[in-house]
Amino acid sequence: MARRALLVGINRYPNPAHRLRGCINDIRQMEALLRDRFGFRPAAITMLRDAEATTAAIRRALADLAVRTADGDILVFHYSGHGSQVPDLDGDETSDQLDEVLCPYDLDWSDPLTDDDLGRVARGLSSGAHLAVILDCCHSGTGLREAAGPEHLPRRKSVPAPGASPNGCGQAVRRFGEGAAAAGAVLLAGCRAGQTSADAYLDGAYRGAHTYFLCRALGERQFRATYHQVTLAMRRELRARGFPQVPQLEGPPRTRASLVFGGPVAVSPAQLASIRPSL
């Protein structure tokens, strides 16, 4: 059984107005979690940071993630950065008016990274392989991230598309990852389609709220919990902390009820001590 992961974090976008603070911390935390608790070998974890995370590089790494899969393989794609929306490009869903997209470092609005890119990966997997998609980014047509304020206030992970409406109300939205979920993957999204995901100051550092509370929920359950259980726990904790975002879980019922990342593996006391501070 192989365990492989692709972790993408982008803080430093070319436009200084779009820069974030917690995305690199997100993928560092996820890398430690996968390595020390879920048995992912360091060589099997690909990390793309800032300028490394181009459209071509992400597409290439997604293809590499899915190559030569077999039944029982565990695959993870984690993205922390900006998200946005574009008009539906191919008309493959006639009810949709907008497609959600991820925002690579070199975002090209004429060739965006869409749900179709990830859907092709999921459809190419062995039927017994497991793909978890974790998105700590905005799924919002509202356009503008909150203006920079006091250090403790969260920023929002959203970039406006050219000519975007100031709000996306009344427009059908095709969530990034829906194609993968329909093909059997499990999707954990940081918020609803009309919301933003917070880039916030938490526990002494800037982090994505979705990633931070996902790791907390797993730690509180000794890293043995289903996707359904941790999603409910994240929703409760985010609400209690005053975050309006509502994490979403999509995928087949049997996948939503499965253990996160296939369940934990045994670790030594030294390994446990090394990961505890990051949770």
PDB file of C-alpha atoms in Angstrom:
ATOM      1  CA  MET A   1       0.000   0.000   0.000  1.00  0.00           C
ATOM      2  CA  ALA A   2       1.509   3.299  -1.114  1.00  0.00           C
ATOM      3  CA  ARG A   3       0.916   6.629   0.634  1.00  0.00           C
ATOM      4  CA  ARG A   4       1.672   9.752  -1.399  1.00  0.00           C
ATOM      5  CA  ALA A   5       0.804  13.429  -0.952  1.00  0.00           C
ATOM      6  CA  LEU A   6       0.958  16.727  -2.822  1.00  0.00           C
ATOM      7  CA  LEU A   7       0.935  19.815  -0.595  1.00  0.00           C
ATOM      8  CA  VAL A   8       0.645  23.275  -2.182  1.00  0.00           C
ATOM      9  CA  GLY A   9       1.003  26.495  -0.173  1.00  0.00           C
ATOM     10  CA  ILE A  10       1.195  30.017  -1.583  1.00  0.00           C
ATOM     11  CA  ASN A  11       1.780  33.099   0.573  1.00  0.00           C
ATOM     12  CA  ARG A  12       3.747  35.314  -1.786  1.00  0.00           C
ATOM     13  CA  TYR A  13       1.730  36.038  -4.918  1.00  0.00           C
ATOM     14  CA  PRO A  14       3.240  38.406  -7.516  1.00  0.00           C
ATOM     15  CA  ASN A  15       0.708  41.093  -6.586  1.00  0.00           C
ATOM     16  CA  PRO A  16       1.555  42.252  -3.032  1.00  0.00           C
ATOM     17  CA  ALA A  17      -2.134  43.001  -2.425  1.00  0.00           C
ATOM     18  CA  HIS A  18      -2.904  39.288  -2.758  1.00  0.00           C
ATOM     19  CA  ARG A  19      -0.258  37.987  -0.371  1.00  0.00           C
ATOM     20  CA  LEU A  20      -1.208  35.727   2.525  1.00  0.00           C
ATOM     21  CA  ARG A  21       0.557  34.729   5.737  1.00  0.00           C
ATOM     22  CA  GLY A  22      -0.462  31.267   6.875  1.00  0.00           C
ATOM     23  CA  CYS A  23      -0.317  29.017   3.811  1.00  0.00           C
ATOM     24  CA  ILE A  24       3.272  27.819   4.177  1.00  0.00           C
ATOM     25  CA  ASN A  25       2.597  27.057   7.835  1.00  0.00           C
ATOM     26  CA  ASP A  26      -0.429  25.036   6.691  1.00  0.00           C
ATOM     27  CA  ILE A  27       1.546  22.692   4.478  1.00  0.00           C
ATOM     28  CA  ARG A  28       4.354  22.392   7.031  1.00  0.00           C
ATOM     29  CA  GLN A  29       1.799  21.302   9.617  1.00  0.00           C
ATOM     30  CA  MET A  30       0.179  18.885   7.176  1.00  0.00           C
ATOM     31  CA  GLU A  31       3.548  17.431   6.161  1.00  0.00           C
ATOM     32  CA  ALA A  32       4.434  16.735   9.810  1.00  0.00           C
ATOM     33  CA  LEU A  33       1.023  15.200  10.423  1.00  0.00           C
ATOM     34  CA  LEU A  34       1.194  12.871   7.418  1.00  0.00           C
ATOM     35  CA  ARG A  35       4.796  11.876   8.091  1.00  0.00           C
ATOM     36  CA  ASP A  36       4.673  11.355  11.842  1.00  0.00           C
ATOM     37  CA  ARG A  37       1.141  10.090  12.358  1.00  0.00           C
ATOM     38  CA  PHE A  38      -0.010   8.516   9.118  1.00  0.00           C
ATOM     39  CA  GLY A  39       3.098   6.774   7.818  1.00  0.00           C
ATOM     40  CA  PHE A  40       3.850   8.895   4.746  1.00  0.00           C
ATOM     41  CA  ARG A  41       7.534   8.686   3.819  1.00  0.00           C
ATOM     42  CA  PRO A  42       9.202  12.117   3.338  1.00  0.00           C
ATOM     43  CA  ALA A  43      10.195  11.131  -0.206  1.00  0.00           C
ATOM     44  CA  ALA A  44       6.533  10.448  -0.989  1.00  0.00           C
ATOM     45  CA  ILE A  45       5.418  13.970  -0.014  1.00  0.00           C
ATOM     46  CA  THR A  46       5.776  16.670  -2.678  1.00  0.00           C
ATOM     47  CA  MET A  47       5.626  20.274  -1.458  1.00  0.00           C
ATOM     48  CA  LEU A  48       5.203  23.241  -3.788  1.00  0.00           C
ATOM     49  CA  ARG A  49       5.736  26.627  -2.151  1.00  0.00           C
ATOM     50  CA  ASP A  50       5.083  30.143  -3.474  1.00  0.00           C
ATOM     51  CA  ALA A  51       6.763  30.615  -6.885  1.00  0.00           C
ATOM     52  CA  GLU A  52       7.227  26.844  -7.243  1.00  0.00           C
ATOM     53  CA  ALA A  53       3.447  26.436  -7.363  1.00  0.00           C
ATOM     54  CA  THR A  54       2.834  27.361 -10.997  1.00  0.00           C
ATOM     55  CA  THR A  55      -0.128  26.062 -12.972  1.00  0.00           C
ATOM     56  CA  ALA A  56       2.109  23.688 -14.930  1.00  0.00           C
ATOM     57  CA  ALA A  57       3.898  22.470 -11.812  1.00  0.00           C
ATOM     58  CA  ILE A  58       0.641  21.715  -9.968  1.00  0.00           C
ATOM     59  CA  ARG A  59      -0.821  19.881 -12.969  1.00  0.00           C
ATOM     60  CA  ARG A  60       2.377  17.883 -13.381  1.00  0.00           C
ATOM     61  CA  ALA A  61       2.514  17.027  -9.672  1.00  0.00           C
ATOM     62  CA  LEU A  62      -1.155  15.967  -9.659  1.00  0.00           C
ATOM     63  CA  ALA A  63      -0.443  13.606 -12.555  1.00  0.00           C
ATOM     64  CA  ASP A  64       2.607  12.230 -10.718  1.00  0.00           C
ATOM     65  CA  LEU A  65       0.529  11.780  -7.546  1.00  0.00           C
ATOM     66  CA  ALA A  66      -1.875   9.470  -9.335  1.00  0.00           C
ATOM     67  CA  VAL A  67       0.568   7.459 -11.443  1.00  0.00           C
ATOM     68  CA  ARG A  68       0.706   3.684 -10.924  1.00  0.00           C
ATOM     69  CA  THR A  69      -1.961   3.571  -8.216  1.00  0.00           C
ATOM     70  CA  ALA A  70      -3.222   0.278  -6.850  1.00  0.00           C
ATOM     71  CA  ASP A  71      -6.033  -0.818  -4.586  1.00  0.00           C
ATOM     72  CA  GLY A  72      -5.386   0.333  -1.031  1.00  0.00           C
ATOM     73  CA  ASP A  73      -3.204   3.314  -1.955  1.00  0.00           C
ATOM     74  CA  ILE A  74      -3.801   6.497   0.064  1.00  0.00           C
ATOM     75  CA  LEU A  75      -3.361   9.809  -1.793  1.00  0.00           C
ATOM     76  CA  VAL A  76      -3.678  13.328  -0.371  1.00  0.00           C
ATOM     77  CA  PHE A  77      -3.885  16.656  -2.199  1.00  0.00           C
ATOM     78  CA  HIS A  78      -3.800  19.671   0.114  1.00  0.00           C
ATOM     79  CA  TYR A  79      -4.013  23.235  -1.228  1.00  0.00           C
ATOM     80  CA  SER A  80      -3.679  26.402   0.830  1.00  0.00           C
ATOM     81  CA  GLY A  81      -3.865  29.696  -1.007  1.00  0.00           C
ATOM     82  CA  HIS A  82      -6.316  31.835  -2.931  1.00  0.00           C
ATOM     83  CA  GLY A  83      -9.391  30.573  -4.712  1.00  0.00           C
ATOM     84  CA  SER A  84     -11.665  32.328  -7.175  1.00  0.00           C
ATOM     85  CA  GLN A  85     -14.360  31.783  -9.802  1.00  0.00           C
ATOM     86  CA  VAL A  86     -14.525  32.034 -13.577  1.00  0.00           C
ATOM     87  CA  PRO A  87     -17.442  31.718 -16.009  1.00  0.00           C
ATOM     88  CA  ASP A  88     -18.125  28.079 -16.870  1.00  0.00           C
ATOM     89  CA  LEU A  89     -15.663  27.416 -19.682  1.00  0.00           C
ATOM     90  CA  ASP A  90     -16.835  24.170 -21.234  1.00  0.00           C
ATOM     91  CA  GLY A  91     -20.560  24.040 -20.494  1.00  0.00           C
ATOM     92  CA  ASP A  92     -20.263  20.533 -19.108  1.00  0.00           C
ATOM     93  CA  GLU A  93     -22.768  21.416 -16.398  1.00  0.00           C
ATOM     94  CA  THR A  94     -25.607  23.345 -17.967  1.00  0.00           C
ATOM     95  CA  SER A  95     -26.975  24.455 -14.597  1.00  0.00           C
ATOM     96  CA  ASP A  96     -23.682  26.117 -13.654  1.00  0.00           C
ATOM     97  CA  GLN A  97     -22.749  29.669 -14.444  1.00  0.00           C
ATOM     98  CA  LEU A  98     -19.418  29.686 -12.618  1.00  0.00           C
ATOM     99  CA  ASP A  99     -16.519  27.316 -12.088  1.00  0.00           C
ATOM    100  CA  GLU A 100     -14.419  27.546  -8.949  1.00  0.00           C
ATOM    101  CA  VAL A 101     -10.689  27.608  -9.571  1.00  0.00           C
ATOM    102  CA  LEU A 102      -7.495  27.477  -7.561  1.00  0.00           C
ATOM    103  CA  CYS A 103      -5.063  30.359  -7.921  1.00  0.00           C
ATOM    104  CA  PRO A 104      -1.522  29.174  -8.675  1.00  0.00           C
ATOM    105  CA  TYR A 105       1.391  31.581  -8.390  1.00  0.00           C
ATOM    106  CA  ASP A 106       1.188  32.391 -12.120  1.00  0.00           C
ATOM    107  CA  LEU A 107      -2.607  32.394 -12.383  1.00  0.00           C
ATOM    108  CA  ASP A 108      -3.705  32.708 -16.029  1.00  0.00           C
ATOM    109  CA  TRP A 109      -7.391  33.579 -16.298  1.00  0.00           C
ATOM    110  CA  SER A 110      -7.453  32.212 -19.856  1.00  0.00           C
ATOM    111  CA  ASP A 111      -6.141  28.810 -18.679  1.00  0.00           C
ATOM    112  CA  PRO A 112      -7.210  28.399 -15.041  1.00  0.00           C
ATOM    113  CA  LEU A 113      -6.744  25.369 -12.817  1.00  0.00           C
ATOM    114  CA  THR A 114     -10.303  24.036 -12.683  1.00  0.00           C
ATOM    115  CA  ASP A 115     -12.280  21.166 -11.245  1.00  0.00           C
ATOM    116  CA  ASP A 116     -11.769  19.319 -14.515  1.00  0.00           C
ATOM    117  CA  ASP A 117      -8.018  19.056 -13.850  1.00  0.00           C
ATOM    118  CA  LEU A 118      -8.590  17.322 -10.535  1.00  0.00           C
ATOM    119  CA  GLY A 119     -11.503  15.275 -11.840  1.00  0.00           C
ATOM    120  CA  ARG A 120      -9.282  13.698 -14.508  1.00  0.00           C
ATOM    121  CA  VAL A 121      -6.832  12.623 -11.793  1.00  0.00           C
ATOM    122  CA  ALA A 122      -9.573  11.019  -9.697  1.00  0.00           C
ATOM    123  CA  ARG A 123     -11.115   9.203 -12.637  1.00  0.00           C
ATOM    124  CA  GLY A 124      -7.725   7.718 -13.544  1.00  0.00           C
ATOM    125  CA  LEU A 125      -7.180   6.088 -10.141  1.00  0.00           C
ATOM    126  CA  SER A 126      -7.521   2.426  -9.331  1.00  0.00           C
ATOM    127  CA  SER A 127     -11.053   1.781  -8.087  1.00  0.00           C
ATOM    128  CA  GLY A 128      -9.682   0.732  -4.688  1.00  0.00           C
ATOM    129  CA  ALA A 129      -7.387   3.732  -4.201  1.00  0.00           C
ATOM    130  CA  HIS A 130      -8.350   6.521  -1.792  1.00  0.00           C
ATOM    131  CA  LEU A 131      -7.912  10.216  -2.654  1.00  0.00           C
ATOM    132  CA  ALA A 132      -8.445  12.928  -0.035  1.00  0.00           C
ATOM    133  CA  VAL A 133      -8.665  16.528  -1.282  1.00  0.00           C
ATOM    134  CA  ILE A 134      -8.276  19.284   1.324  1.00  0.00           C
ATOM    135  CA  LEU A 135      -8.860  22.853   0.176  1.00  0.00           C
ATOM    136  CA  ASP A 136      -8.032  25.743   2.501  1.00  0.00           C
ATOM    137  CA  CYS A 137      -9.052  28.511   0.144  1.00  0.00           C
ATOM    138  CA  CYS A 138     -12.049  30.630  -0.768  1.00  0.00           C
ATOM    139  CA  HIS A 139     -14.997  29.314  -2.711  1.00  0.00           C
ATOM    140  CA  SER A 140     -16.508  32.730  -3.136  1.00  0.00           C
ATOM    141  CA  GLY A 141     -17.511  35.153  -5.844  1.00  0.00           C
ATOM    142  CA  THR A 142     -17.379  38.074  -3.458  1.00  0.00           C
ATOM    143  CA  GLY A 143     -14.106  39.181  -4.993  1.00  0.00           C
ATOM    144  CA  LEU A 144     -12.204  41.138  -2.400  1.00  0.00           C
ATOM    145  CA  ARG A 145     -10.267  39.828   0.555  1.00  0.00           C
ATOM    146  CA  GLU A 146     -10.636  41.915   3.696  1.00  0.00           C
ATOM    147  CA  ALA A 147      -8.334  44.911   3.818  1.00  0.00           C
ATOM    148  CA  ALA A 148      -5.274  44.493   6.023  1.00  0.00           C
ATOM    149  CA  GLY A 149      -6.068  45.507   9.579  1.00  0.00           C
ATOM    150  CA  PRO A 150      -4.751  44.820  13.058  1.00  0.00           C
ATOM    151  CA  GLU A 151      -2.429  41.825  13.252  1.00  0.00           C
ATOM    152  CA  HIS A 152      -4.980  39.547  14.902  1.00  0.00           C
ATOM    153  CA  LEU A 153      -7.668  39.971  12.260  1.00  0.00           C
ATOM    154  CA  PRO A 154      -8.033  37.220   9.658  1.00  0.00           C
ATOM    155  CA  ARG A 155      -7.406  37.773   5.996  1.00  0.00           C
ATOM    156  CA  ARG A 156      -9.559  36.074   3.398  1.00  0.00           C
ATOM    157  CA  LYS A 157      -8.288  33.711   0.741  1.00  0.00           C
ATOM    158  CA  SER A 158      -9.983  35.047  -2.375  1.00  0.00           C
ATOM    159  CA  VAL A 159      -8.835  36.735  -5.587  1.00  0.00           C
ATOM    160  CA  PRO A 160     -11.323  38.557  -7.849  1.00  0.00           C
ATOM    161  CA  ALA A 161     -11.577  37.421 -11.442  1.00  0.00           C
ATOM    162  CA  PRO A 162     -11.400  40.179 -14.069  1.00  0.00           C
ATOM    163  CA  GLY A 163     -14.796  41.801 -14.311  1.00  0.00           C
ATOM    164  CA  ALA A 164     -16.144  39.819 -11.370  1.00  0.00           C
ATOM    165  CA  SER A 165     -19.396  40.899  -9.797  1.00  0.00           C
ATOM    166  CA  PRO A 166     -18.982  42.337  -6.285  1.00  0.00           C
ATOM    167  CA  ASN A 167     -21.116  39.448  -5.087  1.00  0.00           C
ATOM    168  CA  GLY A 168     -22.028  36.115  -6.589  1.00  0.00           C
ATOM    169  CA  CYS A 169     -25.525  35.925  -5.165  1.00  0.00           C
ATOM    170  CA  GLY A 170     -28.027  34.024  -7.252  1.00  0.00           C
ATOM    171  CA  GLN A 171     -25.406  32.340  -9.423  1.00  0.00           C
ATOM    172  CA  ALA A 172     -24.977  28.585  -9.498  1.00  0.00           C
ATOM    173  CA  VAL A 173     -21.476  27.549  -8.493  1.00  0.00           C
ATOM    174  CA  ARG A 174     -19.581  24.413  -9.407  1.00  0.00           C
ATOM    175  CA  ARG A 175     -17.308  23.598  -6.472  1.00  0.00           C
ATOM    176  CA  PHE A 176     -13.684  22.780  -7.156  1.00  0.00           C
ATOM    177  CA  GLY A 177     -13.368  19.091  -6.334  1.00  0.00           C
ATOM    178  CA  GLU A 178     -16.912  18.058  -7.241  1.00  0.00           C
ATOM    179  CA  GLY A 179     -15.644  16.011 -10.178  1.00  0.00           C
ATOM    180  CA  ALA A 180     -13.164  14.216  -7.949  1.00  0.00           C
ATOM    181  CA  ALA A 181     -15.830  13.555  -5.300  1.00  0.00           C
ATOM    182  CA  ALA A 182     -18.152  12.131  -7.957  1.00  0.00           C
ATOM    183  CA  ALA A 183     -15.327   9.768  -8.975  1.00  0.00           C
ATOM    184  CA  GLY A 184     -14.978   8.478  -5.398  1.00  0.00           C
ATOM    185  CA  ALA A 185     -12.605  10.946  -3.714  1.00  0.00           C
ATOM    186  CA  VAL A 186     -13.372  12.652  -0.420  1.00  0.00           C
ATOM    187  CA  LEU A 187     -13.375  16.463  -0.443  1.00  0.00           C
ATOM    188  CA  LEU A 188     -12.857  18.604   2.654  1.00  0.00           C
ATOM    189  CA  ALA A 189     -13.437  22.220   1.709  1.00  0.00           C
ATOM    190  CA  GLY A 190     -12.770  25.108   4.072  1.00  0.00           C
ATOM    191  CA  CYS A 191     -16.114  26.811   3.544  1.00  0.00           C
ATOM    192  CA  ARG A 192     -19.366  26.913   1.635  1.00  0.00           C
ATOM    193  CA  ALA A 193     -19.465  28.067  -1.974  1.00  0.00           C
ATOM    194  CA  GLY A 194     -20.520  31.584  -0.955  1.00  0.00           C
ATOM    195  CA  GLN A 195     -17.998  31.986   1.856  1.00  0.00           C
ATOM    196  CA  THR A 196     -14.339  32.782   2.409  1.00  0.00           C
ATOM    197  CA  SER A 197     -11.686  30.844   4.304  1.00  0.00           C
ATOM    198  CA  ALA A 198      -9.735  32.682   6.978  1.00  0.00           C
ATOM    199  CA  ASP A 199      -5.978  33.208   7.023  1.00  0.00           C
ATOM    200  CA  ALA A 200      -5.777  33.963  10.748  1.00  0.00           C
ATOM    201  CA  TYR A 201      -3.434  34.414  13.710  1.00  0.00           C
ATOM    202  CA  LEU A 202      -3.867  31.217  15.742  1.00  0.00           C
ATOM    203  CA  ASP A 203      -1.743  29.736  18.516  1.00  0.00           C
ATOM    204  CA  GLY A 204       1.109  32.193  18.012  1.00  0.00           C
ATOM    205  CA  ALA A 205       1.369  32.083  14.207  1.00  0.00           C
ATOM    206  CA  TYR A 206      -0.559  32.772  11.020  1.00  0.00           C
ATOM    207  CA  ARG A 207      -2.416  29.724   9.742  1.00  0.00           C
ATOM    208  CA  GLY A 208      -5.386  28.703   7.649  1.00  0.00           C
ATOM    209  CA  ALA A 209      -8.258  28.161  10.058  1.00  0.00           C
ATOM    210  CA  HIS A 210      -9.461  25.102   8.136  1.00  0.00           C
ATOM    211  CA  THR A 211      -6.100  23.316   8.259  1.00  0.00           C
ATOM    212  CA  TYR A 212      -5.450  24.282  11.873  1.00  0.00           C
ATOM    213  CA  PHE A 213      -8.776  22.993  13.194  1.00  0.00           C
ATOM    214  CA  LEU A 214      -8.594  19.852  11.052  1.00  0.00           C
ATOM    215  CA  CYS A 215      -5.290  18.944  12.722  1.00  0.00           C
ATOM    216  CA  ARG A 216      -6.695  19.817  16.157  1.00  0.00           C
ATOM    217  CA  ALA A 217      -9.761  17.648  15.598  1.00  0.00           C
ATOM    218  CA  LEU A 218      -7.578  14.712  14.596  1.00  0.00           C
ATOM    219  CA  GLY A 219      -5.230  15.167  17.559  1.00  0.00           C
ATOM    220  CA  GLU A 220      -8.106  15.287  20.027  1.00  0.00           C
ATOM    221  CA  ARG A 221      -9.267  11.919  18.685  1.00  0.00           C
ATOM    222  CA  GLN A 222      -5.813  10.282  18.760  1.00  0.00           C
ATOM    223  CA  PHE A 223      -5.710  10.652  14.969  1.00  0.00           C
ATOM    224  CA  ARG A 224      -8.312   7.905  14.532  1.00  0.00           C
ATOM    225  CA  ALA A 225     -11.507   9.512  13.281  1.00  0.00           C
ATOM    226  CA  THR A 226     -13.722   9.476  10.216  1.00  0.00           C
ATOM    227  CA  TYR A 227     -13.996  12.367   7.804  1.00  0.00           C
ATOM    228  CA  HIS A 228     -17.561  12.885   8.980  1.00  0.00           C
ATOM    229  CA  GLN A 229     -16.482  13.109  12.634  1.00  0.00           C
ATOM    230  CA  VAL A 230     -13.692  15.623  12.059  1.00  0.00           C
ATOM    231  CA  THR A 231     -15.900  17.793   9.828  1.00  0.00           C
ATOM    232  CA  LEU A 232     -18.518  18.080  12.571  1.00  0.00           C
ATOM    233  CA  ALA A 233     -15.788  18.832  15.129  1.00  0.00           C
ATOM    234  CA  MET A 234     -14.273  21.547  12.925  1.00  0.00           C
ATOM    235  CA  ARG A 235     -17.647  23.192  12.425  1.00  0.00           C
ATOM    236  CA  ARG A 236     -18.256  23.330  16.169  1.00  0.00           C
ATOM    237  CA  GLU A 237     -14.809  24.716  16.937  1.00  0.00           C
ATOM    238  CA  LEU A 238     -14.846  27.344  14.179  1.00  0.00           C
ATOM    239  CA  ARG A 239     -18.284  28.531  15.276  1.00  0.00           C
ATOM    240  CA  ALA A 240     -17.147  28.710  18.911  1.00  0.00           C
ATOM    241  CA  ARG A 241     -14.118  30.787  17.877  1.00  0.00           C
ATOM    242  CA  GLY A 242     -16.242  33.238  15.876  1.00  0.00           C
ATOM    243  CA  PHE A 243     -15.294  32.154  12.351  1.00  0.00           C
ATOM    244  CA  PRO A 244     -18.279  32.309   9.975  1.00  0.00           C
ATOM    245  CA  GLN A 245     -16.921  29.731   7.529  1.00  0.00           C
ATOM    246  CA  VAL A 246     -18.565  26.294   7.510  1.00  0.00           C
ATOM    247  CA  PRO A 247     -16.329  23.403   6.349  1.00  0.00           C
ATOM    248  CA  GLN A 248     -17.881  21.105   3.761  1.00  0.00           C
ATOM    249  CA  LEU A 249     -17.525  17.369   3.224  1.00  0.00           C
ATOM    250  CA  GLU A 250     -18.340  15.702  -0.075  1.00  0.00           C
ATOM    251  CA  GLY A 251     -17.887  12.234  -1.505  1.00  0.00           C
ATOM    252  CA  PRO A 252     -19.551   8.818  -1.482  1.00  0.00           C
ATOM    253  CA  PRO A 253     -21.082   7.814   1.876  1.00  0.00           C
ATOM    254  CA  ARG A 254     -18.612   4.955   2.377  1.00  0.00           C
ATOM    255  CA  THR A 255     -15.707   7.359   1.827  1.00  0.00           C
ATOM    256  CA  ARG A 256     -17.060  10.021   4.182  1.00  0.00           C
ATOM    257  CA  ALA A 257     -17.401   7.312   6.826  1.00  0.00           C
ATOM    258  CA  SER A 258     -13.844   6.010   6.361  1.00  0.00           C
ATOM    259  CA  LEU A 259     -10.878   6.846   8.601  1.00  0.00           C
ATOM    260  CA  VAL A 260      -9.025  10.047   7.714  1.00  0.00           C
ATOM    261  CA  PHE A 261      -5.951   9.192   5.592  1.00  0.00           C
ATOM    262  CA  GLY A 262      -6.553   5.504   6.203  1.00  0.00           C
ATOM    263  CA  GLY A 263      -6.007   5.763   9.956  1.00  0.00           C
ATOM    264  CA  PRO A 264      -2.865   6.386  12.032  1.00  0.00           C
ATOM    265  CA  VAL A 265       0.271   4.288  12.224  1.00  0.00           C
ATOM    266  CA  ALA A 266       2.350   3.529  15.316  1.00  0.00           C
ATOM    267  CA  VAL A 267       4.899   6.193  16.268  1.00  0.00           C
ATOM    268  CA  SER A 268       7.680   6.363  18.818  1.00  0.00           C
ATOM    269  CA  PRO A 269       7.537   8.690  21.862  1.00  0.00           C
ATOM    270  CA  ALA A 270      10.165  10.887  20.181  1.00  0.00           C
ATOM    271  CA  GLN A 271       7.985  11.252  17.089  1.00  0.00           C
ATOM    272  CA  LEU A 272       4.960  12.052  19.225  1.00  0.00           C
ATOM    273  CA  ALA A 273       6.880  14.814  21.023  1.00  0.00           C
ATOM    274  CA  SER A 274       7.996  16.286  17.715  1.00  0.00           C
ATOM    275  CA  ILE A 275       4.490  16.686  16.303  1.00  0.00           C
ATOM    276  CA  ARG A 276       2.566  17.716  19.434  1.00  0.00           C
ATOM    277  CA  PRO A 277       3.639  21.419  19.340  1.00  0.00           C
ATOM    278  CA  SER A 278       2.309  21.874  15.813  1.00  0.00           C
ATOM    279  CA  LEU A 279      -1.154  20.671  16.775  1.00  0.00           C
TER     280      LEU A 279
END
